[in-house]
Short mmCIF file of C-alpha atoms in Angstrom, two decimals:
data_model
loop_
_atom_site.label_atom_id
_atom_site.label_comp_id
_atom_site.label_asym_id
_atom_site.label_seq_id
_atom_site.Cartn_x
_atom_site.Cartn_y
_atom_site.Cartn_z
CA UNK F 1 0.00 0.00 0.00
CA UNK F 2 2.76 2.41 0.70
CA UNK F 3 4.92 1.88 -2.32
CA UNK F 4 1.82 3.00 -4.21
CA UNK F 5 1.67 6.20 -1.92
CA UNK F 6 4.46 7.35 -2.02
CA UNK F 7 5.02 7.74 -5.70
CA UNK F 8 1.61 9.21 -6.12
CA UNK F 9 2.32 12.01 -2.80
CA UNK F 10 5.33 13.19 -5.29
CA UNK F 11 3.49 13.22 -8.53
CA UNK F 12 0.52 15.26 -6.87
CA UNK F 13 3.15 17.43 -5.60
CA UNK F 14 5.68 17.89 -8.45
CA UNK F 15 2.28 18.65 -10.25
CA UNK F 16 1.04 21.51 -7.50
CA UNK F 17 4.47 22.84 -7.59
CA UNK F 18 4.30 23.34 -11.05
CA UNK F 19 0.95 24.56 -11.61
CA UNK F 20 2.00 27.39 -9.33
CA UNK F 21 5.33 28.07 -11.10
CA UNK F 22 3.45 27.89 -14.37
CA UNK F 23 1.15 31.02 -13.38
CA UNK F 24 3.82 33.16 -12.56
CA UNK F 25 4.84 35.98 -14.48
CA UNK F 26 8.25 35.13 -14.92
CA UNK F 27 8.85 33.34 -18.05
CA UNK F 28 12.29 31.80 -16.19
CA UNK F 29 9.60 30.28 -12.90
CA UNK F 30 6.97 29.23 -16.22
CA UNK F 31 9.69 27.29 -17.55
CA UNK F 32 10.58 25.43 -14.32
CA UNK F 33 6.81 24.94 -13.69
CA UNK F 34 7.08 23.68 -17.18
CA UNK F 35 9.69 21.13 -16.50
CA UNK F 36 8.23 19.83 -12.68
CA UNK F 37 4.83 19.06 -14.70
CA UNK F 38 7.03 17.36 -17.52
CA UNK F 39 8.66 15.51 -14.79
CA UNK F 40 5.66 14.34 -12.53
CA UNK F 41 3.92 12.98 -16.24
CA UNK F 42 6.90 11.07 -16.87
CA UNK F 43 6.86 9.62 -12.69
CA UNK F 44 3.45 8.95 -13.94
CA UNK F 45 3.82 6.81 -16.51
CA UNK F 46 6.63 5.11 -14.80
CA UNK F 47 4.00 3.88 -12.06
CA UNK F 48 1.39 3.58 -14.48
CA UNK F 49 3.84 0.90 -16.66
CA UNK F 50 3.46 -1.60 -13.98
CA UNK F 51 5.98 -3.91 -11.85
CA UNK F 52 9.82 -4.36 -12.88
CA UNK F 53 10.51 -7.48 -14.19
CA UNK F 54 12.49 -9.35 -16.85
CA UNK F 55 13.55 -7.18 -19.98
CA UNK F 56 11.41 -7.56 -22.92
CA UNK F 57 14.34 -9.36 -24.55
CA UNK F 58 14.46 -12.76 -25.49
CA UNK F 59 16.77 -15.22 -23.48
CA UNK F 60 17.11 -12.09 -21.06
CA UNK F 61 16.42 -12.35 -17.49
CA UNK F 62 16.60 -10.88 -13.99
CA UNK F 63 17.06 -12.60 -10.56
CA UNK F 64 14.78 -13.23 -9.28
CA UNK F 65 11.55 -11.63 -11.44
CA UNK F 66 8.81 -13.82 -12.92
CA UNK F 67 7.15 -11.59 -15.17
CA UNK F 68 8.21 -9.61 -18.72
CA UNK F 69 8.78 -5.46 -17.79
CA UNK F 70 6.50 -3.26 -20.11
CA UNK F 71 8.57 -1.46 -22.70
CA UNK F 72 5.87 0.91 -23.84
CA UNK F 73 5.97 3.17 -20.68
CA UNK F 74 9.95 3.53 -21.08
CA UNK F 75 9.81 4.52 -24.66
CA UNK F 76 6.59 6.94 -23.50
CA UNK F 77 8.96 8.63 -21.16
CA UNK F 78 12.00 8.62 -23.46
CA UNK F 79 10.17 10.57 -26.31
CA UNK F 80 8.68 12.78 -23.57
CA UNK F 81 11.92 13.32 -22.42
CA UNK F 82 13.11 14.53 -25.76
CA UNK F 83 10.11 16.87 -26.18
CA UNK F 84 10.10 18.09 -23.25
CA UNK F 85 13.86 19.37 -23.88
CA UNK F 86 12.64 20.74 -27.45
CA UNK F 87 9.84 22.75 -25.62
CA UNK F 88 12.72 24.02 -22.87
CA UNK F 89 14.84 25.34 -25.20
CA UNK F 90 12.16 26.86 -26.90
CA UNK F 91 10.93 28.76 -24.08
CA UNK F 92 14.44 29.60 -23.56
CA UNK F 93 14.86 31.40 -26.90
CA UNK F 94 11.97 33.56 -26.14
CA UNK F 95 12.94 34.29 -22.94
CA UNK F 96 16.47 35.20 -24.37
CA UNK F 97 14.72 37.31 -26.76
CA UNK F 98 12.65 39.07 -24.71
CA UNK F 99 15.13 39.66 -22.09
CA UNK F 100 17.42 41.36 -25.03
CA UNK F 101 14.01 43.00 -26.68
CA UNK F 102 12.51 44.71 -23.64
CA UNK F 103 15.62 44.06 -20.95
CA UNK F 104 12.71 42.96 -18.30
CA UNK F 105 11.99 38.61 -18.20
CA UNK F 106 8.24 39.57 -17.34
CA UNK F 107 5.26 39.21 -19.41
CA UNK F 108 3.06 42.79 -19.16
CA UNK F 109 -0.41 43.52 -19.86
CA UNK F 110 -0.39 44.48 -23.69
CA UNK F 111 -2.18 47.87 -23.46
CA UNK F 112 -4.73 46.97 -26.40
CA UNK F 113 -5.86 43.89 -24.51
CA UNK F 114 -6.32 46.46 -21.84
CA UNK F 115 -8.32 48.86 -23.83
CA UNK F 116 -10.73 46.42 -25.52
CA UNK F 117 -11.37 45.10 -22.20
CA UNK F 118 -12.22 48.14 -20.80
CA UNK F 119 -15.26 48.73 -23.43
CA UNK F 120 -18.39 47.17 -23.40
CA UNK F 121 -19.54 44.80 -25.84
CA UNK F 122 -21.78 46.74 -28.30
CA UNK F 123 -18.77 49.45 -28.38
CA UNK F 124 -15.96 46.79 -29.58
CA UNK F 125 -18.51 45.82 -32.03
CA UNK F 126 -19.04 49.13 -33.94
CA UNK F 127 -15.49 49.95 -33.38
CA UNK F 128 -15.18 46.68 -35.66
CA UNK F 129 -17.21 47.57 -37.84
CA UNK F 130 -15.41 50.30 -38.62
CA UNK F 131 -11.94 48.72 -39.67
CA UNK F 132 -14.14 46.18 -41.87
CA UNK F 133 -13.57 46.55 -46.00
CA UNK F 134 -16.31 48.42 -47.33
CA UNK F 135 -16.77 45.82 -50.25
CA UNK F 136 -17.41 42.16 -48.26
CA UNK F 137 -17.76 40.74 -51.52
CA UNK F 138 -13.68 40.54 -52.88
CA UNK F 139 -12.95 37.71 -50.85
CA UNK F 140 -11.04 35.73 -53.23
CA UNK F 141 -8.35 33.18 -53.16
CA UNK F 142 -5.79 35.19 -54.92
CA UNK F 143 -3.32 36.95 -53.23
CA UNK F 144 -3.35 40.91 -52.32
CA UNK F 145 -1.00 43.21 -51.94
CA UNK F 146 0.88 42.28 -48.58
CA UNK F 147 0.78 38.81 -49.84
CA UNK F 148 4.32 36.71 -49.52
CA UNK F 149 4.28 36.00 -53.39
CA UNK F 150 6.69 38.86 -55.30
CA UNK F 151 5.37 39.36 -58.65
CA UNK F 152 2.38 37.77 -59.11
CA UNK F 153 -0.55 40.03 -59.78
CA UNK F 154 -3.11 37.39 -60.79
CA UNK F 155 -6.02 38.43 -62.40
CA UNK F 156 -8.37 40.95 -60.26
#
């Protein structure tokens, strides 16, 4: 009963831990809430793969087990391992870059979000309607003007 506890007392707690990182500000304390929730999943798993036992090799075998170890929940946690590093350095670029960018590692209220908060919902709806085309009807598959396609004018 306890060997079952105990692993599940650190998952649930890795997991808390990084919930709580994750809503901070910070982008360096999102990353390491990032990487405690990466690491409880993989604990997860782990417990979730069942008993050690033999390796899933043939004419392999340990002293003592009985049963065949599950290979699925290792290679699970190996490739989660791997994207879980792709997704860290990631976050680490854009916290590089906005460090270098802005010379502050928070993230800020953008003052638009702000603003379009602030009005009510039939005002953010005429101010909409305002930025609109006037002629609804030119919606067409060909590309316009700030299109990424130098040259082509296609026929309008």
């Amino acid at each position: 009963m306890t060997s079952y506890l105990i692993p599940l007392i650190l998952i649930g707690g890795l997991t808390t831990a990084g919930v709580y990182l994750l809503l901070e500000r910070s982008l360096t304390r999102m990353l390491l809430g990032l990487l405690l929730i990466s690491n409880a999943v993989n604990l997860l798993l782990l417990s979730a793969g069942g008993p050690s036992g033999n390796p899933p090799v043939r004419g392999r075998s340990s002293v003592g087990q009985t049963t065949t170890a599950d290979p699925l929940a290792q290679g699970l946690i190996l490739t989660a391992i791997v994207i879980t590093m792709g997704v860290a350095a990631f976050v680490l670029a854009l916290t590089y870059r906005s460090y270098r960018l802005n010379t502050i590692e928070e993230v800020s209220n953008d003052p638009e979000d702000t603003r379009v908060s602030k009005l009510s919902g039939t005002e953010s709806i005429e101010e909409d309607e305002d930025h609109l085309d006037p002629d609804h009807s030119r919606d067409t598959d060909l590309p316009d003007e700030l299109d990424a396609l130098p040259g082509f004018e296609g026929s309008r």
